[in-house]
Amino acid sequence: MKRRASFEGSSLTEQNTRRMRLQANAMLNASPFDPTPLAKFILNLKQKPANIDQNDLMAVLEVIFTNLLKRESLEPQALQWDSLYTETWSLLLDRLGSSSQVETQMALKVCMSLIKGEATSPVVEGDWPIGKLKSILEILINGPERTIVLKEFGKYTKCLDVLNLAIKFALELAPTGDYQHDTIKAMNYLSLVNQLDLGKAVLSAQKYHVDTNKSHRSFNYEKARKKLNKIWRGIIASSNGIDEDLHRMVLVVLLERILPHMENPIGVTDFLMNSLHEYDGPIALLALQGIFVLMQKQNITYPDVYEKLYQMFHARVFSNKYKSRLFYLADIFLTSTHLPENLVAAFVKRFARLALKSPPKDAVIMIRFICNLLLRHTGLQKLIRGDPLAEQVTDPYNEKENDPVKTEALNSSLWELHFLQKNAIPEVANAATFINNPLPIMEFDLGPLLDVEDSRIFDDLLKSKAKQYMLSYENTKTLALTEDYIVTKYFDLV
């Protein structure tokens, strides 16, 4: 009975939605204009009756008001909709603070549509409704956790007019005091800043939310850049004692939105190095990525970066979501052919040891990685020629040493790869056989391997055709065993 009642309720909601749409069309096409149905719609938005879908109701109100805003002239009695519009806007702002993410996203969509309608309306005096956009951001920042909705708002910041104003309001609405005292508000604010993209793709697209020749159409990159740097200085000043989630978000904002446009990139060196040495996991990885950008673009040297990178490769890394990013960064850091051989040899041995106890997918990645490093540093190819049987007992490589230069890896051999050639997984065993042949001319592309799932290896094994072995070589003609049958020579049937 409950199931039937649920279906009936759903059907009633759909009927009410169709009825609302018909009433809205009739009202917009009527002459003279009668705002009575509009007042009923707004009352339903305020009272939230269970038999009316609130998202559908907001969509209907969006259609009504965008049509009214487009009209060049309205009858005197139609001017009543102005007060109804103000009330609707207030209710939509309330929905932005709703506990339902779906309702909040719908309210945001309708609000941005109405802002566009106001800015282009011939019957509304004034310019771009700046205050309305600020009120939206103020509610999203100060309300409950709104990272998903703010990510949705990121679609609008691809428009230069919205982006320009969002940067302005991000400065004005920045939380005061340390983030640790209000982590939800801080996370919302950082989520907003993460939508402020000054990248070339956004700037070159020249997209605007409001297609008009009014003000706020011109976008000045240098002014926006200065404001973005000021936003970052406020973020870093408020980040004392923050938890790991906020720390990770600060790093994401720095790497994705701030660092490419920083006035003084070297100023974040201490923050990145502290993040690298004081944290493990994704925070250290993000810091490592930031350091690489500084090394590449600012020509800065961080001598202990390779030591930290070496320490990040351990058995636990295979169960982490960020392992593909770690392999990617390690490949970039170890690209240079000018690195000391004893340093690179330590990474080669670390990968070889980890391949012995890693899942098949990761073992293949590390074997290919080892091959690439041997191609880049030909002096390391002597590791292949070591005595694998002797080294299994007397391997000088010290895997417990944290400093890769002191591991004695250069005096070792790759006996691990000989061992992996006996692996039960054919893909792993075949990958390890590269040391038995001349090394390839070209490096392996690790990109496709980083996207492979363990289940794919299992599926490939199921699809592969196994060899057919002959189980019987005598064609039996009866159910009974013949006298000269080979089984009867060695077994007696009891």
Short mmCIF file of C-alpha atoms in Angstrom, two decimals:
data_model
loop_
_atom_site.label_atom_id
_atom_site.label_comp_id
_atom_site.label_asym_id
_atom_site.label_seq_id
_atom_site.Cartn_x
_atom_site.Cartn_y
_atom_site.Cartn_z
CA MET A 1 0.00 0.00 0.00
CA LYS A 2 2.87 2.37 0.76
CA ARG A 3 4.38 1.71 -2.64
CA ARG A 4 1.08 2.50 -4.37
CA ALA A 5 0.73 5.71 -2.37
CA SER A 6 4.23 6.73 -3.43
CA PHE A 7 3.42 6.17 -7.11
CA GLU A 8 0.17 8.11 -6.75
CA GLY A 9 2.05 10.98 -5.08
CA SER A 10 4.58 11.04 -7.88
CA SER A 11 1.81 11.10 -10.48
CA LEU A 12 0.07 13.95 -8.65
CA THR A 13 3.30 15.95 -8.58
CA GLU A 14 3.73 15.51 -12.34
CA GLN A 15 0.14 16.60 -12.93
CA ASN A 16 0.69 19.73 -10.85
CA THR A 17 3.85 20.51 -12.82
CA ARG A 18 1.98 20.27 -16.13
CA ARG A 19 -0.81 22.41 -14.72
CA MET A 20 1.68 25.08 -13.58
CA ARG A 21 3.25 25.24 -17.03
CA LEU A 22 -0.13 25.61 -18.72
CA GLN A 23 -1.15 28.35 -16.28
CA ALA A 24 2.14 30.18 -16.85
CA ASN A 25 1.72 30.07 -20.64
CA ALA A 26 -1.87 31.28 -20.38
CA MET A 27 -0.86 34.14 -18.08
CA LEU A 28 1.97 35.30 -20.35
CA ASN A 29 -0.26 35.21 -23.44
CA ALA A 30 -3.26 36.88 -21.78
CA SER A 31 -4.23 40.46 -22.51
CA PRO A 32 -4.57 42.30 -20.24
CA PHE A 33 -1.91 40.73 -18.02
CA ASP A 34 -3.27 39.14 -14.83
CA PRO A 35 -0.63 38.54 -12.11
CA THR A 36 -2.96 36.42 -9.94
CA PRO A 37 -1.50 33.02 -11.02
CA LEU A 38 1.99 34.42 -10.45
CA ALA A 39 1.11 35.31 -6.87
CA LYS A 40 -0.08 31.72 -6.32
CA PHE A 41 3.18 30.32 -7.69
CA ILE A 42 5.16 32.50 -5.30
CA LEU A 43 2.97 31.42 -2.39
CA ASN A 44 3.72 27.77 -3.23
CA LEU A 45 7.43 28.58 -3.33
CA LYS A 46 7.11 30.08 0.13
CA GLN A 47 4.95 27.36 1.71
CA LYS A 48 6.58 24.34 -0.03
CA PRO A 49 3.52 22.05 -0.39
CA ALA A 50 4.46 18.37 -0.68
CA ASN A 51 2.50 17.80 -3.90
CA ILE A 52 4.48 20.42 -5.86
CA ASP A 53 8.03 19.82 -7.04
CA GLN A 54 10.00 22.88 -5.92
CA ASN A 55 12.59 22.56 -8.68
CA ASP A 56 9.86 22.54 -11.33
CA LEU A 57 8.21 25.50 -9.62
CA MET A 58 11.45 27.51 -9.70
CA ALA A 59 11.86 26.64 -13.39
CA VAL A 60 8.34 27.92 -14.12
CA LEU A 61 9.04 31.17 -12.27
CA GLU A 62 12.26 31.54 -14.26
CA VAL A 63 10.32 31.32 -17.53
CA ILE A 64 7.71 33.81 -16.33
CA PHE A 65 10.09 36.50 -15.13
CA THR A 66 12.58 36.21 -18.01
CA ASN A 67 9.65 36.72 -20.40
CA LEU A 68 8.34 39.70 -18.43
CA LEU A 69 11.80 41.28 -18.34
CA LYS A 70 12.06 41.08 -22.13
CA ARG A 71 8.87 43.07 -22.74
CA GLU A 72 9.48 46.64 -23.85
CA SER A 73 6.23 47.93 -22.37
CA LEU A 74 3.75 46.64 -19.82
CA GLU A 75 0.18 47.56 -19.05
CA PRO A 76 -0.28 49.62 -15.85
CA GLN A 77 -1.79 46.63 -14.02
CA ALA A 78 1.18 44.49 -15.01
CA LEU A 79 3.53 46.68 -13.00
CA GLN A 80 2.39 44.73 -9.95
CA TRP A 81 4.84 42.00 -10.89
CA ASP A 82 7.70 44.21 -9.71
CA SER A 83 6.93 43.59 -6.03
CA LEU A 84 6.31 39.92 -6.78
CA TYR A 85 9.71 39.75 -8.46
CA THR A 86 11.39 41.18 -5.37
CA GLU A 87 9.64 38.62 -3.17
CA THR A 88 10.63 35.79 -5.52
CA TRP A 89 14.27 36.87 -5.47
CA SER A 90 14.25 36.82 -1.67
CA LEU A 91 12.79 33.29 -1.65
CA LEU A 92 15.38 32.10 -4.17
CA LEU A 93 18.16 33.40 -1.92
CA ASP A 94 16.63 31.40 0.92
CA ARG A 95 16.80 28.29 -1.27
CA LEU A 96 20.51 28.86 -1.78
CA GLY A 97 20.87 28.00 1.89
CA SER A 98 18.73 24.87 1.58
CA SER A 99 19.99 21.53 2.90
CA SER A 100 19.18 20.01 -0.51
CA GLN A 101 22.07 20.37 -2.96
CA VAL A 102 19.68 19.80 -5.89
CA GLU A 103 17.39 22.64 -4.80
CA THR A 104 20.38 24.90 -4.21
CA GLN A 105 21.77 24.23 -7.68
CA MET A 106 18.38 24.95 -9.25
CA ALA A 107 18.03 28.17 -7.25
CA LEU A 108 21.50 29.24 -8.43
CA LYS A 109 20.58 28.56 -12.05
CA VAL A 110 17.37 30.61 -11.78
CA CYS A 111 19.13 33.47 -9.98
CA MET A 112 21.84 33.73 -12.64
CA SER A 113 19.19 33.60 -15.37
CA LEU A 114 17.27 36.45 -13.73
CA ILE A 115 20.47 38.49 -13.37
CA LYS A 116 21.00 38.12 -17.09
CA GLY A 117 17.39 39.11 -17.73
CA GLU A 118 17.68 42.21 -15.56
CA ALA A 119 20.91 43.38 -17.17
CA THR A 120 19.39 43.22 -20.65
CA SER A 121 15.87 44.31 -19.73
CA PRO A 122 14.47 47.44 -21.37
CA VAL A 123 12.07 48.04 -18.47
CA VAL A 124 14.57 47.82 -15.60
CA GLU A 125 16.56 50.96 -14.91
CA GLY A 126 20.18 50.75 -13.94
CA ASP A 127 23.16 48.67 -14.93
CA TRP A 128 24.40 45.15 -14.27
CA PRO A 129 22.67 43.94 -11.03
CA ILE A 130 25.93 43.79 -9.09
CA GLY A 131 24.28 43.67 -5.69
CA LYS A 132 22.31 40.55 -6.57
CA LEU A 133 25.47 38.64 -7.56
CA LYS A 134 27.15 39.69 -4.31
CA SER A 135 24.17 38.50 -2.27
CA ILE A 136 24.40 35.09 -3.98
CA LEU A 137 28.08 34.68 -3.12
CA GLU A 138 27.58 35.96 0.41
CA ILE A 139 24.96 33.28 1.10
CA LEU A 140 27.01 30.50 -0.50
CA ILE A 141 30.11 31.38 1.54
CA ASN A 142 28.39 31.91 4.90
CA GLY A 143 25.95 29.00 4.68
CA PRO A 144 26.47 25.26 5.19
CA GLU A 145 29.00 23.28 3.15
CA ARG A 146 28.51 24.36 -0.48
CA THR A 147 31.50 23.04 -2.43
CA ILE A 148 29.32 21.27 -5.02
CA VAL A 149 27.16 24.34 -5.66
CA LEU A 150 30.21 26.60 -5.86
CA LYS A 151 31.68 24.22 -8.41
CA GLU A 152 28.44 24.71 -10.36
CA PHE A 153 28.97 28.46 -10.03
CA GLY A 154 32.31 27.88 -11.77
CA LYS A 155 30.39 27.50 -15.05
CA TYR A 156 29.43 31.16 -14.80
CA THR A 157 32.93 32.39 -13.89
CA LYS A 158 34.00 31.25 -17.37
CA CYS A 159 32.21 34.46 -18.40
CA LEU A 160 34.49 37.47 -18.03
CA ASP A 161 31.86 39.81 -16.60
CA VAL A 162 30.96 37.34 -13.84
CA LEU A 163 34.64 36.50 -13.27
CA ASN A 164 35.56 40.16 -12.87
CA LEU A 165 32.85 40.73 -10.27
CA ALA A 166 33.49 37.40 -8.50
CA ILE A 167 37.15 38.37 -7.97
CA LYS A 168 36.04 41.73 -6.59
CA PHE A 169 33.57 40.12 -4.18
CA ALA A 170 36.03 37.39 -3.15
CA LEU A 171 38.19 40.18 -1.72
CA GLU A 172 35.26 41.79 0.07
CA LEU A 173 33.77 38.55 1.44
CA ALA A 174 37.01 36.95 2.68
CA PRO A 175 36.62 35.38 6.16
CA THR A 176 38.21 37.36 8.97
CA GLY A 177 40.50 35.62 11.44
CA ASP A 178 42.04 32.17 11.22
CA TYR A 179 40.30 29.53 9.13
CA GLN A 180 40.55 26.98 11.93
CA HIS A 181 37.80 28.82 13.83
CA ASP A 182 35.22 28.34 11.04
CA THR A 183 36.31 25.49 8.78
CA ILE A 184 33.04 25.26 6.81
CA LYS A 185 33.08 28.93 5.85
CA ALA A 186 36.78 28.66 5.00
CA MET A 187 36.18 25.64 2.76
CA ASN A 188 33.32 27.44 0.98
CA TYR A 189 35.53 30.48 0.45
CA LEU A 190 38.41 28.41 -0.92
CA SER A 191 35.96 26.60 -3.20
CA LEU A 192 34.89 29.99 -4.58
CA VAL A 193 38.49 31.10 -5.14
CA ASN A 194 39.14 27.81 -6.93
CA GLN A 195 36.57 28.87 -9.55
CA LEU A 196 38.43 32.10 -10.38
CA ASP A 197 40.25 30.97 -13.50
CA LEU A 198 42.49 33.52 -15.22
CA GLY A 199 43.86 30.96 -17.66
CA LYS A 200 44.39 31.62 -21.36
CA ALA A 201 41.46 29.41 -22.38
CA VAL A 202 38.99 31.55 -20.41
CA LEU A 203 40.47 34.90 -21.44
CA SER A 204 40.74 34.04 -25.12
CA ALA A 205 37.17 32.72 -25.29
CA GLN A 206 35.85 36.26 -24.58
CA LYS A 207 32.61 34.85 -23.23
CA TYR A 208 30.15 37.06 -21.34
CA HIS A 209 27.13 36.13 -19.25
CA VAL A 210 25.34 39.32 -20.27
CA ASP A 211 25.61 40.13 -23.96
CA THR A 212 25.38 43.89 -23.74
CA ASN A 213 27.46 47.00 -24.35
CA LYS A 214 26.91 48.25 -20.82
CA SER A 215 29.75 48.59 -18.31
CA HIS A 216 31.61 45.63 -16.75
CA ARG A 217 32.20 44.29 -20.22
CA SER A 218 35.89 45.20 -20.37
CA PHE A 219 38.21 42.82 -18.53
CA ASN A 220 41.64 43.95 -17.36
CA TYR A 221 43.93 40.99 -16.69
CA GLU A 222 46.55 42.96 -14.76
CA LYS A 223 43.98 44.39 -12.36
CA ALA A 224 42.41 40.96 -11.87
CA ARG A 225 45.87 39.47 -11.30
CA LYS A 226 46.68 41.99 -8.57
CA LYS A 227 43.39 41.25 -6.82
CA LEU A 228 44.04 37.51 -7.06
CA ASN A 229 47.45 37.96 -5.43
CA LYS A 230 45.84 40.00 -2.66
CA ILE A 231 43.31 37.19 -2.15
CA TRP A 232 46.19 34.72 -1.81
CA ARG A 233 47.96 36.86 0.79
CA GLY A 234 44.77 36.84 2.82
CA ILE A 235 44.45 33.06 2.48
CA ILE A 236 48.01 32.33 3.60
CA ALA A 237 47.66 34.75 6.54
CA SER A 238 44.56 32.89 7.77
CA SER A 239 45.90 29.35 7.30
CA ASN A 240 47.65 28.91 10.65
CA GLY A 241 46.75 25.65 12.40
CA ILE A 242 44.30 24.46 9.73
CA ASP A 243 43.37 20.78 9.43
CA GLU A 244 44.53 18.52 6.59
CA ASP A 245 41.37 18.98 4.48
CA LEU A 246 41.75 22.76 4.46
CA HIS A 247 45.51 22.50 3.95
CA ARG A 248 44.95 20.31 0.90
CA MET A 249 42.38 22.76 -0.47
CA VAL A 250 44.77 25.69 0.02
CA LEU A 251 47.38 23.81 -2.01
CA VAL A 252 44.85 23.02 -4.74
CA VAL A 253 43.91 26.70 -4.99
CA LEU A 254 47.57 27.69 -5.07
CA LEU A 255 48.50 25.26 -7.85
CA GLU A 256 45.42 25.63 -10.03
CA ARG A 257 44.54 29.31 -9.70
CA ILE A 258 47.26 31.36 -7.99
CA LEU A 259 50.72 30.09 -8.91
CA PRO A 260 50.45 30.71 -12.70
CA HIS A 261 49.63 34.38 -11.99
CA MET A 262 51.79 35.13 -8.94
CA GLU A 263 53.77 38.35 -8.76
CA ASN A 264 56.47 36.70 -6.63
CA PRO A 265 56.31 32.88 -6.96
CA ILE A 266 59.43 32.39 -4.82
CA GLY A 267 57.42 33.71 -1.87
CA VAL A 268 55.52 30.41 -1.57
CA THR A 269 58.73 28.37 -1.23
CA ASP A 270 58.56 28.08 2.56
CA PHE A 271 54.89 27.11 2.49
CA LEU A 272 55.50 24.38 -0.09
CA MET A 273 58.59 23.01 1.65
CA ASN A 274 56.83 22.90 5.03
CA SER A 275 53.90 21.10 3.41
CA LEU A 276 56.28 18.62 1.80
CA HIS A 277 58.19 17.76 4.99
CA GLU A 278 55.46 17.99 7.61
CA TYR A 279 52.80 15.97 5.78
CA ASP A 280 52.53 12.74 3.86
CA GLY A 281 50.12 11.52 1.21
CA PRO A 282 48.19 13.92 -1.03
CA ILE A 283 49.38 17.07 0.75
CA ALA A 284 53.04 16.18 0.20
CA LEU A 285 52.26 15.24 -3.38
CA LEU A 286 50.58 18.59 -4.09
CA ALA A 287 53.52 20.39 -2.50
CA LEU A 288 55.88 18.36 -4.66
CA GLN A 289 53.96 19.41 -7.75
CA GLY A 290 54.24 23.07 -6.74
CA ILE A 291 57.97 22.73 -6.13
CA PHE A 292 58.42 21.18 -9.56
CA VAL A 293 56.69 24.19 -11.15
CA LEU A 294 59.06 26.54 -9.32
CA MET A 295 62.09 24.47 -10.30
CA GLN A 296 60.98 24.46 -13.92
CA LYS A 297 59.90 28.10 -14.32
CA GLN A 298 62.02 29.92 -11.72
CA ASN A 299 65.16 27.77 -12.06
CA ILE A 300 65.25 27.13 -8.30
CA THR A 301 67.06 24.12 -6.84
CA TYR A 302 65.73 22.16 -3.86
CA PRO A 303 68.39 19.56 -2.97
CA ASP A 304 66.29 17.51 -0.53
CA VAL A 305 63.29 17.17 -2.85
CA TYR A 306 64.57 13.91 -4.29
CA GLU A 307 65.03 12.50 -0.81
CA LYS A 308 61.39 13.23 0.01
CA LEU A 309 60.26 11.83 -3.34
CA TYR A 310 62.23 8.65 -2.64
CA GLN A 311 60.57 8.28 0.78
CA MET A 312 57.09 8.63 -0.74
CA PHE A 313 57.48 5.30 -2.52
CA HIS A 314 56.53 2.62 -0.02
CA ALA A 315 54.22 -0.39 0.08
CA ARG A 316 51.24 1.68 1.29
CA VAL A 317 51.29 3.82 -1.85
CA PHE A 318 49.54 1.09 -3.85
CA SER A 319 46.31 1.53 -1.87
CA ASN A 320 46.22 5.32 -2.30
CA LYS A 321 44.17 7.18 -4.89
CA TYR A 322 47.03 9.51 -5.76
CA LYS A 323 49.55 6.83 -6.82
CA SER A 324 49.12 7.58 -10.54
CA ARG A 325 49.94 11.24 -9.90
CA LEU A 326 52.98 10.17 -7.86
CA PHE A 327 54.30 8.00 -10.70
CA TYR A 328 53.68 10.85 -13.12
CA LEU A 329 55.61 13.37 -11.01
CA ALA A 330 58.44 10.91 -10.35
CA ASP A 331 58.78 10.37 -14.09
CA ILE A 332 59.07 14.14 -14.61
CA PHE A 333 61.55 14.66 -11.75
CA LEU A 334 63.75 11.81 -13.02
CA THR A 335 63.68 12.94 -16.65
CA SER A 336 66.95 14.86 -16.48
CA THR A 337 69.99 12.91 -17.67
CA HIS A 338 72.24 15.10 -15.48
CA LEU A 339 71.13 13.54 -12.19
CA PRO A 340 73.80 11.62 -10.24
CA GLU A 341 73.82 7.92 -11.08
CA ASN A 342 73.82 6.83 -7.45
CA LEU A 343 70.63 8.85 -6.90
CA VAL A 344 68.80 7.34 -9.87
CA ALA A 345 70.11 3.86 -8.99
CA ALA A 346 68.38 4.14 -5.61
CA PHE A 347 65.05 4.79 -7.34
CA VAL A 348 65.66 1.85 -9.69
CA LYS A 349 66.26 -0.49 -6.75
CA ARG A 350 63.31 0.93 -4.77
CA PHE A 351 61.00 0.27 -7.73
CA ALA A 352 62.41 -3.23 -8.17
CA ARG A 353 61.84 -4.10 -4.51
CA LEU A 354 58.34 -2.67 -4.50
CA ALA A 355 57.49 -4.59 -7.67
CA LEU A 356 58.00 -7.82 -5.69
CA LYS A 357 55.10 -7.02 -3.36
CA SER A 358 52.86 -4.79 -5.46
CA PRO A 359 49.63 -5.54 -7.36
CA PRO A 360 50.16 -6.72 -10.97
CA LYS A 361 49.23 -3.37 -12.51
CA ASP A 362 51.73 -1.45 -10.37
CA ALA A 363 54.43 -4.07 -10.86
CA VAL A 364 54.20 -3.60 -14.64
CA ILE A 365 54.41 0.20 -14.25
CA MET A 366 57.54 -0.01 -12.11
CA ILE A 367 59.20 -2.53 -14.42
CA ARG A 368 58.60 -0.20 -17.39
CA PHE A 369 59.78 2.73 -15.29
CA ILE A 370 63.01 0.87 -14.48
CA CYS A 371 63.57 0.23 -18.18
CA ASN A 372 63.10 3.93 -18.98
CA LEU A 373 65.59 4.95 -16.28
CA LEU A 374 68.16 2.49 -17.63
CA LEU A 375 67.74 4.04 -21.08
CA ARG A 376 68.19 7.58 -19.74
CA HIS A 377 71.23 6.64 -17.65
CA THR A 378 73.23 4.11 -19.60
CA GLY A 379 75.76 3.82 -16.77
CA LEU A 380 73.10 2.04 -14.71
CA GLN A 381 72.89 -0.82 -17.19
CA LYS A 382 75.64 -2.51 -15.20
CA LEU A 383 72.92 -3.35 -12.67
CA ILE A 384 71.58 -5.83 -15.21
CA ARG A 385 74.92 -7.61 -15.51
CA GLY A 386 75.31 -8.26 -11.79
CA ASP A 387 75.21 -11.80 -10.43
CA PRO A 388 71.52 -12.21 -9.45
CA LEU A 389 72.06 -15.41 -7.43
CA ALA A 390 74.86 -13.96 -5.35
CA GLU A 391 73.10 -10.65 -4.78
CA GLN A 392 69.99 -12.33 -3.35
CA VAL A 393 72.12 -13.17 -0.32
CA THR A 394 74.61 -10.30 -0.23
CA ASP A 395 72.75 -7.36 -1.75
CA PRO A 396 74.59 -4.19 -0.62
CA TYR A 397 71.49 -2.07 -1.25
CA ASN A 398 70.09 -0.73 2.05
CA GLU A 399 66.36 -0.25 1.56
CA LYS A 400 65.94 1.19 5.09
CA GLU A 401 68.18 4.17 4.33
CA ASN A 402 66.09 7.33 3.74
CA ASP A 403 68.80 9.18 1.84
CA PRO A 404 68.85 7.66 -1.67
CA VAL A 405 72.49 8.68 -2.24
CA LYS A 406 73.62 6.56 0.75
CA THR A 407 71.76 3.35 -0.17
CA GLU A 408 74.68 1.73 -2.05
CA ALA A 409 72.24 0.94 -4.87
CA LEU A 410 74.89 1.49 -7.50
CA ASN A 411 76.81 -1.55 -6.21
CA SER A 412 73.77 -3.81 -6.38
CA SER A 413 72.03 -5.67 -9.21
CA LEU A 414 68.49 -6.16 -10.49
CA TRP A 415 68.03 -9.70 -9.19
CA GLU A 416 64.43 -8.74 -8.40
CA LEU A 417 63.59 -8.69 -12.11
CA HIS A 418 64.95 -12.22 -12.54
CA PHE A 419 62.68 -13.26 -9.71
CA LEU A 420 59.69 -11.48 -11.28
CA GLN A 421 60.15 -13.49 -14.47
CA LYS A 422 58.66 -16.41 -12.53
CA ASN A 423 55.57 -14.39 -11.50
CA ALA A 424 52.22 -16.17 -11.83
CA ILE A 425 50.76 -13.25 -13.78
CA PRO A 426 52.00 -13.54 -17.40
CA GLU A 427 51.90 -9.79 -17.98
CA VAL A 428 54.27 -9.19 -15.05
CA ALA A 429 56.58 -12.05 -16.00
CA ASN A 430 56.76 -10.94 -19.64
CA ALA A 431 57.48 -7.33 -18.66
CA ALA A 432 60.43 -8.42 -16.50
CA THR A 433 62.09 -10.31 -19.37
CA PHE A 434 63.34 -7.08 -20.96
CA ILE A 435 66.65 -7.50 -19.10
CA ASN A 436 67.30 -10.76 -20.99
CA ASN A 437 67.43 -8.94 -24.33
CA PRO A 438 69.00 -5.76 -25.71
CA LEU A 439 67.22 -2.74 -24.28
CA PRO A 440 64.62 -1.07 -26.54
CA ILE A 441 65.55 2.09 -28.41
CA MET A 442 62.51 4.10 -27.30
CA GLU A 443 61.19 4.60 -23.78
CA PHE A 444 57.88 3.08 -22.73
CA ASP A 445 54.94 5.47 -22.52
CA LEU A 446 53.75 5.20 -18.92
CA GLY A 447 50.57 7.22 -19.54
CA PRO A 448 48.35 4.35 -20.75
CA LEU A 449 49.66 2.09 -17.97
CA LEU A 450 48.67 4.59 -15.29
CA ASP A 451 45.04 4.35 -16.44
CA VAL A 452 44.88 0.54 -16.38
CA GLU A 453 42.74 -1.13 -13.70
CA ASP A 454 43.68 -4.43 -12.06
CA SER A 455 40.38 -5.90 -13.27
CA ARG A 456 41.47 -5.32 -16.88
CA ILE A 457 44.48 -7.62 -16.44
CA PHE A 458 42.18 -10.31 -15.03
CA ASP A 459 39.70 -9.85 -17.89
CA ASP A 460 42.48 -10.11 -20.48
CA LEU A 461 43.61 -13.41 -18.97
CA LEU A 462 40.08 -14.75 -19.16
CA LYS A 463 39.80 -13.77 -22.83
CA SER A 464 43.16 -15.27 -23.81
CA LYS A 465 43.07 -18.75 -25.32
CA ALA A 466 44.91 -21.39 -23.33
CA LYS A 467 46.79 -24.21 -25.01
CA GLN A 468 44.76 -27.37 -25.57
CA TYR A 469 46.38 -30.42 -24.01
CA MET A 470 45.45 -33.97 -25.06
CA LEU A 471 43.87 -35.81 -22.14
CA SER A 472 43.12 -39.13 -23.91
CA TYR A 473 44.85 -40.77 -26.85
CA GLU A 474 42.66 -43.87 -27.18
CA ASN A 475 39.20 -43.59 -28.64
CA THR A 476 36.94 -45.57 -26.28
CA LYS A 477 34.09 -47.48 -27.86
CA THR A 478 32.35 -48.79 -24.72
CA LEU A 479 31.79 -47.69 -21.14
CA ALA A 480 33.99 -50.53 -19.85
CA LEU A 481 37.78 -50.32 -19.81
CA THR A 482 39.58 -52.47 -22.39
CA GLU A 483 42.08 -55.08 -21.26
CA ASP A 484 45.07 -53.27 -22.71
CA TYR A 485 43.99 -49.84 -21.42
CA ILE A 486 46.95 -48.01 -19.92
CA VAL A 487 45.17 -47.31 -16.62
CA THR A 488 44.74 -51.02 -15.85
CA LYS A 489 48.50 -51.53 -15.88
CA TYR A 490 48.97 -49.33 -12.80
CA PHE A 491 45.61 -49.24 -11.00
CA ASP A 492 43.11 -51.82 -9.78
CA LEU A 493 39.46 -50.84 -9.67
CA VAL A 494 38.01 -51.92 -6.32
#
